[in-house]
Amino acid sequence: MVKKIMTGNVAAAWGARLSRAEVIAAYPITPQTSIVEKLAQFVSNGDLKAEYIHVESEHSAMAACIAASQTGARAFTATSSQGLVLMHELLHWASGARAPIVMVNVNRALAPPWNVWVEHTDMMSQRDTGWIQFYAESNQEVLDTLIMSYKLCEDKEIQLPAMIGLDAFYLSHTSEIVDIPDQDQVDRFLPDYESAYPLDTENPLSIGSLSMPNQWYSEFRYKIYEAMERVLPKLNQIEEDFYKEFGRKYTGPLELYNTEDAEIILIISGAASGTIKETVDTFRKKGIKVGLIRLRIFRPFPSEALGKALSNASFVGVIDRSFSFGHEGAIFTELKASLYGRKSVPMIKNFIVGIGGRDITTDTITEIYENCFNCLNNKKVDVSVEWIDIKV
Amino acid sequence: MIEIRFHGRGGQGAVVASNILADAAFREGKYVQAFPYFGVERRGAPVTSFARIDKNPIKIKSQVYHPNFIIVLDPTLMNIADITSGLNKNGIVLINSDKDPNYYNLSFKTATIDATSIAIENKLGSKMAPIVNTSMLGAFAKISGEVTLESIILAINESVPLKKEENVKAAKEAYEKAMIL
């Protein structure tokens, strides 16, 4: 174990290296990041024994990962914004083929206009692809989640792909202290991948052929549904094993910060949670009871855990760093739906903030908490969705 | 918490400078964070980068608005941007300049170092586009007292891919020559 200063991109490359990714396929042009550059360096130096495939697009990168994964190899790729949405078709294929690929996506806004800064719309718009979705707060969490994701995804009861989102610039280009685990420890925690049904010329089999409505298509989809239901309990167990091996604790789909007695709770995913914690500390020093829930996993959506964590809150402000035009922020929609039918539900409001990387400051967050207090005192949510810090 | 803002142009090494500074402070047992703000990765375009140094873990993830120190890698930026915006009233501005600090007549404590000449003498970058970041950090160690020259040198050796000796020499020279008002 050694502590070093590194960016989120380098931490992601270390995560793939320590996980001993065997096939890395990547397209190197913007919005691609230095993740694949660092991995290319690891491979060319001989630090990582992997097949590094330069492909002609992100669509092809995912196709290569799927094929590699189906031969029984541990596959990795990294992408960002336009690259991720170009992969869309094959994301469905990867989960349908039960390929346990792990991918890192640097969360960036989609063009036009061009903007390489953080936003979550790229990943939120992959909601229904059957991928597990993580959002990280720190570079350490990027590295650790990558290692845990392979263990989770390759589990015989899961067999699904996962994508790990890290906020552009606030993680991808930010240098922080990261504890790099020893390879021996990672090897103990994460054994080699063994596919139950590898493509093998000695024992040929066919994957992805036609299935008629009266045959097995519905059942294939039902099995994915069942596997997704098993993800959160399985993750819980993996995080406990991780804690025993590495001494770092992760708390499942949610990180709760001062929520127990909080009147007002904000919910967010991604790195801006750090700025919210700072703001919560300031409010708490004045005796004002506010808290934060950081959503670490968006798929599967942790409805139960959220319902429980919000059971004592009077007011919930949901911060979305993405937007579904014609409706509202994605986390807001999901949260409201999952609260339906609960006995006592808090008042709830959606804040759209930090779009296209606009900086979320402690002032922004203070304004949002105050906005929530005003609604709570008036016993009325003024508007269901409010865009914050907008110049028009 | 100490917050530092760097102003430079693409190619001068402002982003690497913030990383080296963070690494140096980390070697002294501090918690650190460093990150850039840029649009296009283009030589000559204005670049801002930030560093934070604290004795406690750093939670905040927003840009720096009220720095304690401002480091200007290119003096021509003094005329086109509000460089001292938000600077703490006891803060210090360190400018890459062959002028005396008085020349700038700022309402803040000002320091200068002729990092361009030092970089050129040490063959860092080209004459037209010298890489001044390591010289600026040597001067920063002197005028700020926030990090030692020894830690800056260790961090340079870790981060700089080429001309390690020349970069170290430049940092040492700048440490000796920095002028503060």
Coordinates of C-alpha atoms in Angstrom, one line a residue:
Chain A
M1 CA 0.0 0.0 0.0
V2 CA 1.4 3.4 -1.0
K3 CA -0.2 6.8 -0.8
K4 CA 0.3 9.1 -3.8
I5 CA -1.1 12.3 -5.3
M6 CA -3.1 11.4 -8.4
T7 CA -6.0 12.6 -10.6
G8 CA -9.2 10.6 -10.9
N9 CA -8.2 9.6 -14.4
V10 CA -5.0 8.1 -13.1
A11 CA -6.8 6.5 -10.2
A12 CA -9.2 4.8 -12.7
A13 CA -6.2 3.5 -14.7
W14 CA -4.7 2.1 -11.5
G15 CA -8.0 0.4 -10.6
A16 CA -8.0 -1.4 -14.0
R17 CA -4.3 -2.3 -13.6
L18 CA -4.8 -3.7 -10.1
S19 CA -7.9 -5.6 -11.3
R20 CA -5.7 -7.1 -13.9
A21 CA -7.9 -6.2 -16.9
E22 CA -7.0 -8.6 -19.7
V23 CA -8.5 -6.7 -22.6
I24 CA -8.7 -2.9 -22.9
A25 CA -10.4 -1.5 -26.0
A26 CA -10.5 2.3 -26.4
Y27 CA -11.0 5.1 -28.9
P28 CA -8.5 7.8 -28.1
I29 CA -10.0 11.1 -29.4
T30 CA -11.8 13.8 -27.4
P31 CA -13.9 13.4 -25.2
Q32 CA -11.7 10.4 -24.3
T33 CA -9.5 11.1 -21.2
S34 CA -6.1 10.3 -20.0
I35 CA -7.4 7.1 -18.4
V36 CA -6.7 5.1 -21.6
E37 CA -3.5 7.0 -22.1
K38 CA -2.2 5.9 -18.7
L39 CA -3.3 2.3 -19.4
A40 CA -1.5 2.3 -22.7
Q41 CA 1.6 3.3 -20.8
F42 CA 1.1 0.6 -18.2
V43 CA 0.7 -2.0 -21.0
S44 CA 3.7 -0.8 -23.0
N45 CA 5.9 -0.7 -19.9
G46 CA 4.9 -4.2 -19.1
D47 CA 3.3 -3.2 -15.8
L48 CA 0.0 -4.6 -17.0
K49 CA -0.3 -7.7 -19.1
A50 CA -3.3 -6.9 -21.3
E51 CA -4.3 -6.9 -24.9
Y52 CA -4.8 -3.2 -25.8
I53 CA -7.0 -2.7 -28.8
H54 CA -7.1 0.6 -30.6
V55 CA -10.6 0.8 -32.2
E56 CA -12.1 3.2 -34.6
S57 CA -15.0 4.4 -32.4
E58 CA -16.6 3.9 -28.9
H59 CA -19.2 1.7 -30.5
S60 CA -16.4 -0.6 -31.6
A61 CA -14.7 -0.3 -28.2
M62 CA -17.8 -1.8 -26.6
A63 CA -18.1 -4.5 -29.3
A64 CA -14.5 -5.5 -28.6
C65 CA -15.1 -5.6 -24.9
I66 CA -18.3 -7.8 -25.3
A67 CA -16.4 -10.3 -27.5
A68 CA -13.5 -10.4 -25.1
S69 CA -15.7 -10.8 -22.1
Q70 CA -17.5 -13.7 -23.8
T71 CA -14.2 -15.6 -24.3
G72 CA -13.8 -15.3 -20.5
A73 CA -11.4 -12.3 -20.4
R74 CA -11.7 -9.5 -18.0
A75 CA -12.6 -6.5 -20.2
F76 CA -12.2 -2.8 -19.5
T77 CA -12.9 0.4 -21.3
A78 CA -13.2 4.1 -20.5
T79 CA -15.2 6.8 -22.2
S80 CA -17.1 10.1 -21.7
S81 CA -20.1 12.0 -22.9
Q82 CA -20.5 11.7 -26.7
G83 CA -18.5 8.5 -26.6
L84 CA -20.8 6.9 -24.1
V85 CA -23.9 7.8 -26.0
L86 CA -22.4 6.5 -29.2
M87 CA -22.0 3.1 -27.4
H88 CA -25.7 3.1 -26.5
E89 CA -26.8 0.2 -28.8
L90 CA -24.0 -2.0 -27.5
L91 CA -24.6 -1.2 -23.9
H92 CA -27.9 -3.1 -24.3
W93 CA -26.1 -5.9 -26.0
A94 CA -23.5 -6.2 -23.2
S95 CA -26.1 -6.6 -20.4
G96 CA -28.3 -8.9 -22.6
A97 CA -25.2 -11.1 -23.3
R98 CA -24.5 -11.0 -19.5
A99 CA -21.0 -9.7 -20.1
P100 CA -19.5 -8.5 -16.8
I101 CA -17.6 -5.6 -18.3
V102 CA -16.5 -2.7 -16.1
M103 CA -16.3 0.7 -17.7
V104 CA -15.3 4.1 -16.3
N105 CA -17.2 7.1 -17.7
V106 CA -16.0 10.6 -17.1
N107 CA -19.3 12.4 -16.7
R108 CA -19.4 15.3 -19.1
A109 CA -22.1 17.4 -20.7
L110 CA -23.3 16.5 -24.2
A111 CA -22.9 18.8 -27.2
P112 CA -24.0 21.2 -28.6
P113 CA -22.6 23.6 -27.6
W114 CA -19.3 21.8 -26.9
N115 CA -18.5 21.6 -23.2
V116 CA -16.1 19.1 -21.6
W117 CA -17.3 19.8 -18.1
V118 CA -19.3 17.8 -15.7
E119 CA -22.9 16.9 -16.1
H120 CA -24.7 13.5 -15.5
T121 CA -27.0 13.5 -18.6
D122 CA -24.6 11.2 -20.4
M123 CA -25.0 8.4 -17.9
M124 CA -28.6 9.1 -16.9
S125 CA -29.6 8.6 -20.5
Q126 CA -28.2 5.1 -20.3
R127 CA -30.6 4.3 -17.4
D128 CA -32.4 1.5 -19.2
T129 CA -29.4 -0.4 -20.7
G130 CA -29.2 -3.0 -17.9
W131 CA -25.9 -1.6 -16.5
I132 CA -25.2 -1.1 -12.8
Q133 CA -24.4 2.6 -12.3
F134 CA -22.0 4.0 -9.7
Y135 CA -21.2 7.7 -9.1
A136 CA -18.0 8.5 -7.1
E137 CA -17.1 11.3 -4.8
S138 CA -13.4 10.9 -4.6
N139 CA -10.5 9.5 -6.6
Q140 CA -10.0 6.8 -3.9
E141 CA -13.6 5.8 -4.4
V142 CA -13.1 5.5 -8.2
L143 CA -10.2 3.1 -7.7
D144 CA -11.9 1.1 -5.0
T145 CA -15.2 0.9 -6.8
L146 CA -13.5 -0.4 -9.9
I147 CA -12.0 -3.3 -8.0
M148 CA -15.3 -4.1 -6.2
S149 CA -17.3 -3.8 -9.4
Y150 CA -15.4 -6.7 -11.1
K151 CA -16.1 -8.8 -8.1
L152 CA -19.7 -7.8 -8.1
C153 CA -20.3 -8.1 -11.9
E154 CA -18.4 -11.4 -12.3
D155 CA -20.4 -13.1 -9.5
K156 CA -22.3 -16.0 -10.9
E157 CA -25.5 -14.6 -9.4
I158 CA -25.1 -11.2 -11.1
Q159 CA -23.2 -11.5 -14.4
L160 CA -24.0 -7.9 -15.5
P161 CA -21.8 -5.0 -16.6
A162 CA -21.2 -1.8 -14.5
M163 CA -20.2 1.7 -15.3
I164 CA -18.5 4.0 -12.8
G165 CA -19.1 7.7 -13.2
L166 CA -16.6 10.3 -12.2
D167 CA -17.2 14.0 -12.5
A168 CA -15.2 15.7 -15.2
F169 CA -12.5 18.0 -13.8
Y170 CA -13.7 17.8 -10.1
L171 CA -12.4 14.2 -10.1
S172 CA -11.0 13.4 -13.5
H173 CA -8.4 16.3 -13.5
T174 CA -8.2 16.9 -9.7
S175 CA -5.2 15.6 -7.9
E176 CA -5.9 14.1 -4.5
I177 CA -4.3 11.7 -2.1
V178 CA -5.0 8.1 -3.1
D179 CA -4.0 5.0 -1.3
I180 CA -2.9 2.4 -3.9
P181 CA -3.5 -1.1 -2.6
D182 CA -0.9 -3.8 -2.9
Q183 CA -1.3 -6.1 -5.9
D184 CA -1.2 -9.2 -3.5
Q185 CA -4.2 -7.8 -1.6
V186 CA -6.2 -7.1 -4.7
D187 CA -5.4 -10.6 -6.0
R188 CA -6.6 -12.1 -2.8
F189 CA -9.8 -10.1 -3.0
L190 CA -10.4 -10.4 -6.7
P191 CA -9.6 -13.9 -8.2
D192 CA -9.3 -14.4 -11.9
Y193 CA -12.6 -14.3 -13.9
E194 CA -14.0 -17.6 -14.9
S195 CA -16.9 -17.4 -17.3
A196 CA -19.5 -20.1 -16.9
Y197 CA -20.1 -20.2 -20.7
P198 CA -16.9 -19.0 -22.4
L199 CA -16.7 -18.9 -26.2
D200 CA -14.3 -21.7 -26.9
T201 CA -13.4 -23.3 -30.3
E202 CA -13.0 -26.7 -28.6
N203 CA -16.6 -26.5 -27.3
P204 CA -18.5 -24.3 -29.7
L205 CA -21.7 -22.6 -28.6
S206 CA -23.8 -19.8 -30.0
I207 CA -24.7 -16.6 -28.2
G208 CA -27.2 -14.0 -29.2
S209 CA -29.1 -15.9 -31.9
L210 CA -32.8 -15.6 -32.6
S211 CA -35.3 -16.3 -29.8
M212 CA -39.0 -16.2 -30.9
P213 CA -41.7 -14.7 -28.7
N214 CA -42.8 -18.2 -27.6
Q215 CA -39.2 -19.3 -26.9
W216 CA -36.8 -17.7 -24.3
Y217 CA -36.5 -14.0 -24.9
S218 CA -38.9 -13.0 -22.0
E219 CA -37.0 -15.4 -19.7
F220 CA -33.6 -13.9 -20.7
R221 CA -35.0 -10.5 -19.7
Y222 CA -36.6 -11.9 -16.5
K223 CA -33.2 -13.3 -15.5
I224 CA -31.6 -9.8 -15.8
Y225 CA -34.4 -8.4 -13.7
E226 CA -33.7 -11.1 -11.0
A227 CA -29.9 -10.5 -11.2
M228 CA -30.4 -6.7 -10.7
E229 CA -32.6 -7.4 -7.6
R230 CA -29.6 -9.3 -6.1
V231 CA -27.1 -6.5 -6.7
L232 CA -27.5 -4.4 -3.6
P233 CA -27.4 -7.3 -1.1
K234 CA -24.4 -8.8 -2.9
L235 CA -22.7 -5.4 -2.9
N236 CA -23.2 -5.1 0.8
Q237 CA -21.3 -8.4 1.3
I238 CA -18.5 -7.4 -1.1
E239 CA -18.1 -4.1 0.7
E240 CA -17.7 -5.9 4.0
D241 CA -15.0 -8.2 2.4
F242 CA -13.3 -5.1 1.0
Y243 CA -13.3 -3.5 4.4
K244 CA -11.6 -6.6 5.9
E245 CA -9.0 -6.6 3.2
F246 CA -8.3 -2.9 2.7
G247 CA -9.7 -1.2 5.8
R248 CA -11.8 1.3 3.8
K249 CA -15.5 1.3 4.5
Y250 CA -18.2 1.9 1.9
T251 CA -21.9 2.0 2.8
G252 CA -23.8 0.5 0.0
P253 CA -26.0 2.6 -2.3
L254 CA -26.2 5.6 0.0
E255 CA -23.8 7.7 2.1
L256 CA -25.6 9.4 4.9
Y257 CA -24.2 12.6 6.2
N258 CA -25.9 14.1 9.3
T259 CA -29.3 12.8 8.2
E260 CA -30.5 11.2 11.4
D261 CA -32.1 14.3 13.0
A262 CA -32.1 16.5 9.9
E263 CA -35.2 18.5 9.1
I264 CA -34.0 19.2 5.6
I265 CA -32.0 16.7 3.5
L266 CA -30.4 17.3 0.2
I267 CA -29.8 14.4 -2.2
I268 CA -27.1 14.4 -4.8
S269 CA -24.8 12.1 -6.7
G270 CA -21.2 12.8 -7.8
A271 CA -18.3 14.9 -6.4
A272 CA -20.3 18.1 -5.5
S273 CA -21.4 16.2 -2.4
G274 CA -18.1 17.3 -0.8
T275 CA -19.1 20.9 -1.2
I276 CA -22.5 20.1 0.4
K277 CA -20.8 18.4 3.4
E278 CA -18.8 21.6 3.9
T279 CA -22.0 23.6 3.9
V280 CA -23.8 21.1 6.2
D281 CA -20.9 21.6 8.7
T282 CA -21.5 25.4 8.6
F283 CA -25.2 25.0 9.2
R284 CA -24.7 22.5 12.0
K285 CA -22.3 24.8 13.8
K286 CA -25.2 27.2 14.0
G287 CA -27.4 24.4 15.3
I288 CA -29.5 24.2 12.1
K289 CA -30.5 20.6 11.4
V290 CA -29.6 19.9 7.8
G291 CA -28.2 16.7 6.2
L292 CA -27.1 15.1 3.0
I293 CA -27.7 11.8 1.2
R294 CA -25.2 11.0 -1.5
L295 CA -26.6 8.5 -4.0
R296 CA -23.7 6.2 -4.9
I297 CA -25.8 3.9 -7.1
F298 CA -28.5 5.0 -9.5
R299 CA -29.1 1.5 -11.0
P300 CA -30.4 -0.5 -9.3
F301 CA -32.3 2.3 -7.7
P302 CA -32.1 2.0 -3.9
S303 CA -35.8 2.7 -3.2
E304 CA -35.9 0.9 0.2
A305 CA -32.8 2.4 1.6
L306 CA -33.9 5.9 0.5
G307 CA -37.4 5.5 2.0
K308 CA -35.8 4.4 5.3
A309 CA -33.2 7.2 5.3
L310 CA -35.9 9.9 4.6
S311 CA -38.5 8.6 7.1
N312 CA -37.8 11.4 9.6
A313 CA -37.1 14.3 7.3
S314 CA -39.6 17.1 6.8
F315 CA -38.3 18.3 3.5
V316 CA -36.1 16.8 0.8
G317 CA -34.3 18.8 -1.9
V318 CA -33.2 16.6 -4.8
I319 CA -30.2 18.0 -6.8
D320 CA -30.0 16.8 -10.3
R321 CA -27.0 17.5 -12.5
S322 CA -28.9 16.4 -15.5
F323 CA -32.3 17.0 -17.0
S324 CA -35.0 15.0 -18.8
F325 CA -36.5 17.6 -21.1
G326 CA -40.3 17.7 -20.9
H327 CA -40.2 16.4 -17.3
E328 CA -37.7 16.9 -14.5
G329 CA -34.3 15.7 -13.1
A330 CA -33.8 11.9 -13.2
I331 CA -33.1 11.3 -9.5
F332 CA -36.1 13.4 -8.6
T333 CA -38.5 11.3 -10.8
E334 CA -37.1 8.1 -9.4
L335 CA -37.2 9.2 -5.8
K336 CA -40.8 10.5 -6.0
A337 CA -42.0 7.2 -7.6
S338 CA -40.3 5.1 -4.9
L339 CA -41.8 7.1 -2.1
Y340 CA -45.3 6.5 -3.4
G341 CA -47.3 4.4 -1.0
R342 CA -45.2 5.1 2.0
K343 CA -47.1 6.2 5.1
S344 CA -45.5 9.5 5.8
V345 CA -43.6 11.3 3.0
P346 CA -41.6 14.5 3.2
M347 CA -42.2 17.6 1.1
I348 CA -40.0 17.3 -2.0
K349 CA -38.5 19.7 -4.5
N350 CA -36.1 19.4 -7.5
F351 CA -33.1 21.7 -8.0
I352 CA -31.3 21.6 -11.3
V353 CA -27.8 22.8 -10.7
G354 CA -24.3 22.7 -12.1
I355 CA -25.3 22.0 -15.7
G356 CA -22.4 22.0 -18.2
G357 CA -20.0 22.1 -15.3
R358 CA -21.2 25.4 -13.8
D359 CA -19.4 25.5 -10.4
I360 CA -21.5 24.4 -7.4
T361 CA -20.2 26.5 -4.5
T362 CA -21.0 26.6 -0.8
D363 CA -23.0 29.8 -1.6
T364 CA -25.1 27.8 -4.2
I365 CA -25.8 25.1 -1.6
T366 CA -26.6 27.6 1.1
E367 CA -29.1 29.2 -1.2
I368 CA -30.7 25.8 -1.9
Y369 CA -31.0 24.9 1.8
E370 CA -32.6 28.4 2.5
N371 CA -35.0 27.8 -0.4
C372 CA -36.0 24.5 1.2
F373 CA -36.5 26.2 4.6
N374 CA -38.7 28.9 3.0
C375 CA -40.9 26.2 1.4
L376 CA -41.0 24.3 4.7
N377 CA -42.0 27.4 6.7
N378 CA -44.7 28.3 4.1
K379 CA -45.8 24.6 4.2
K380 CA -45.9 24.8 0.4
V381 CA -43.5 23.8 -2.4
D382 CA -43.5 26.9 -4.6
V383 CA -42.4 25.2 -7.8
S384 CA -41.7 21.5 -8.3
V385 CA -38.6 22.0 -10.4
E386 CA -36.3 25.0 -10.0
W387 CA -33.2 25.8 -12.1
I388 CA -30.6 27.4 -9.8
D389 CA -27.9 29.9 -10.7
I390 CA -29.3 30.6 -14.2
K391 CA -28.5 34.0 -15.9
V392 CA -31.8 34.3 -17.8
Chain B
M1 CA -6.9 26.0 4.7
I2 CA -4.6 27.8 2.3
E3 CA -5.9 28.3 -1.2
I4 CA -3.7 29.2 -4.2
R5 CA -4.7 30.3 -7.7
F6 CA -2.4 30.0 -10.7
H7 CA -2.8 32.1 -13.9
G8 CA -0.9 31.1 -16.9
R9 CA -1.1 30.3 -20.6
G10 CA -1.3 26.9 -22.2
G11 CA 2.2 25.5 -22.4
Q12 CA 3.7 27.3 -19.4
G13 CA 2.9 24.5 -17.0
A14 CA 0.3 26.1 -14.7
V15 CA -1.6 22.8 -14.4
V16 CA 1.6 20.8 -13.6
A17 CA 2.6 23.6 -11.2
S18 CA -0.5 23.2 -9.1
N19 CA 0.1 19.4 -9.0
I20 CA 3.7 19.8 -8.0
L21 CA 2.8 22.2 -5.2
A22 CA 0.1 19.8 -3.9
D23 CA 2.6 16.9 -4.0
A24 CA 5.2 19.0 -2.1
A25 CA 2.7 19.9 0.6
F26 CA 1.5 16.3 0.8
R27 CA 5.1 15.3 1.5
E28 CA 5.0 17.6 4.5
G29 CA 2.0 15.7 5.9
K30 CA -0.8 18.0 4.6
Y31 CA -4.0 17.2 2.9
V32 CA -4.1 18.6 -0.6
Q33 CA -6.1 19.1 -3.7
A34 CA -5.1 20.6 -7.1
F35 CA -7.1 21.0 -10.3
P36 CA -7.2 23.0 -13.5
Y37 CA -9.9 25.2 -15.2
F38 CA -9.5 25.3 -19.0
G39 CA -11.6 25.0 -22.1
V40 CA -9.4 24.0 -24.9
E41 CA -6.0 22.4 -24.5
R42 CA -4.2 25.0 -26.7
R43 CA -0.8 26.6 -26.4
G44 CA -1.2 30.3 -25.4
A45 CA -4.8 30.2 -24.2
P46 CA -5.3 31.5 -20.7
V47 CA -5.3 28.7 -18.1
T48 CA -6.3 28.8 -14.4
S49 CA -5.5 26.2 -11.9
F50 CA -6.0 25.8 -8.2
A51 CA -4.5 24.2 -5.2
R52 CA -5.7 23.7 -1.6
I53 CA -3.6 22.8 1.4
D54 CA -5.0 22.0 4.8
K55 CA -4.1 20.1 7.9
N56 CA -7.6 18.4 7.8
P57 CA -9.1 16.4 4.9
I58 CA -10.5 18.7 2.2
K59 CA -14.2 18.1 1.4
I60 CA -14.9 21.1 -0.8
K61 CA -14.9 20.5 -4.5
S62 CA -15.6 23.9 -6.0
Q63 CA -13.2 26.4 -7.6
V64 CA -11.2 28.8 -5.5
Y65 CA -12.7 32.3 -5.2
H66 CA -10.9 33.8 -2.2
P67 CA -7.2 32.6 -2.5
N68 CA -4.5 33.4 -0.1
F69 CA -1.9 33.4 -2.9
I70 CA -2.1 34.2 -6.6
I71 CA 0.7 33.0 -8.9
V72 CA 0.9 34.7 -12.3
L73 CA 3.1 32.8 -14.8
D74 CA 2.6 35.3 -17.6
P75 CA 2.8 39.0 -16.8
T76 CA 0.8 39.9 -20.0
L77 CA -2.3 38.4 -18.2
M78 CA -2.1 41.3 -15.7
N79 CA -3.6 43.6 -18.3
I80 CA -6.3 41.4 -19.7
A81 CA -7.9 39.7 -16.7
D82 CA -8.9 40.7 -13.2
I83 CA -6.0 38.7 -11.8
T84 CA -6.3 39.7 -8.1
S85 CA -10.1 39.1 -8.0
G86 CA -11.2 37.7 -4.6
L87 CA -7.7 37.7 -3.2
N88 CA -7.6 37.7 0.6
K89 CA -6.7 41.2 1.9
N90 CA -3.5 39.8 3.5
G91 CA -2.8 37.7 0.4
I92 CA 0.2 37.8 -1.8
V93 CA 0.5 38.1 -5.6
L94 CA 3.6 36.5 -7.1
I95 CA 4.3 37.6 -10.7
N96 CA 6.7 36.2 -13.3
S97 CA 8.4 39.5 -14.1
D98 CA 11.8 41.2 -14.5
K99 CA 10.3 44.3 -12.8
D100 CA 10.5 45.4 -9.2
P101 CA 7.3 44.5 -7.2
N102 CA 6.7 48.3 -6.8
Y103 CA 6.2 48.5 -10.6
Y104 CA 2.8 46.8 -10.4
N105 CA 1.4 49.2 -7.7
L106 CA -1.1 46.7 -6.5
S107 CA -3.1 47.1 -3.3
F108 CA -1.8 43.7 -2.2
K109 CA 1.6 42.5 -1.0
T110 CA 3.4 41.8 -4.3
A111 CA 6.4 39.6 -5.2
T112 CA 8.3 39.2 -8.5
I113 CA 10.7 36.7 -10.0
D114 CA 12.2 36.8 -13.5
A115 CA 11.2 33.2 -14.1
T116 CA 11.3 33.6 -17.9
S117 CA 15.1 34.3 -17.8
I118 CA 15.7 31.5 -15.3
A119 CA 13.8 29.1 -17.5
I120 CA 15.6 30.2 -20.7
E121 CA 19.0 29.9 -19.0
N122 CA 18.2 26.4 -17.9
K123 CA 16.9 25.5 -21.4
L124 CA 13.4 24.7 -20.1
G125 CA 11.1 25.0 -23.1
S126 CA 12.1 27.3 -26.0
K127 CA 13.2 30.9 -25.9
M128 CA 9.8 31.9 -27.4
A129 CA 7.9 29.6 -25.1
P130 CA 9.8 29.0 -21.9
I131 CA 8.3 26.6 -19.3
V132 CA 8.4 28.7 -16.1
N133 CA 6.4 26.6 -13.7
T134 CA 9.2 25.1 -11.6
S135 CA 10.9 28.5 -11.3
M136 CA 7.7 30.0 -10.0
L137 CA 7.3 27.2 -7.4
G138 CA 10.9 27.9 -6.1
A139 CA 10.0 31.5 -5.7
F140 CA 6.7 30.6 -4.1
A141 CA 8.5 28.5 -1.5
K142 CA 10.5 31.5 -0.6
I143 CA 7.9 34.2 -0.4
S144 CA 5.0 32.1 1.1
G145 CA 6.7 30.0 3.7
E146 CA 3.9 27.5 3.2
V147 CA 6.1 24.8 1.8
T148 CA 9.8 24.1 1.8
L149 CA 12.1 24.3 -1.2
E150 CA 13.2 20.7 -0.3
S151 CA 9.6 19.4 -0.7
I152 CA 9.2 21.3 -4.0
I153 CA 12.4 19.7 -5.3
L154 CA 11.2 16.2 -4.3
A155 CA 7.9 16.8 -6.0
I156 CA 9.6 18.1 -9.2
N157 CA 11.7 15.0 -9.3
E158 CA 8.5 12.9 -9.1
S159 CA 6.4 14.8 -11.6
V160 CA 8.7 16.3 -14.3
P161 CA 9.3 13.8 -17.0
L162 CA 12.4 15.5 -18.6
K163 CA 15.2 17.7 -17.5
K164 CA 14.8 17.0 -13.8
E165 CA 18.2 18.5 -12.9
E166 CA 17.5 21.7 -14.9
N167 CA 14.1 22.1 -13.3
V168 CA 15.5 21.6 -9.8
K169 CA 18.3 24.1 -10.6
A170 CA 15.7 26.7 -11.8
A171 CA 13.6 26.2 -8.7
K172 CA 16.7 26.8 -6.5
E173 CA 17.7 29.9 -8.4
A174 CA 14.2 31.4 -8.2
Y175 CA 14.2 30.7 -4.5
E176 CA 17.3 32.8 -4.2
K177 CA 16.3 35.6 -6.5
A178 CA 12.6 36.2 -5.6
M179 CA 11.8 39.8 -4.6
I180 CA 9.0 40.7 -2.2
L181 CA 7.6 44.1 -1.4

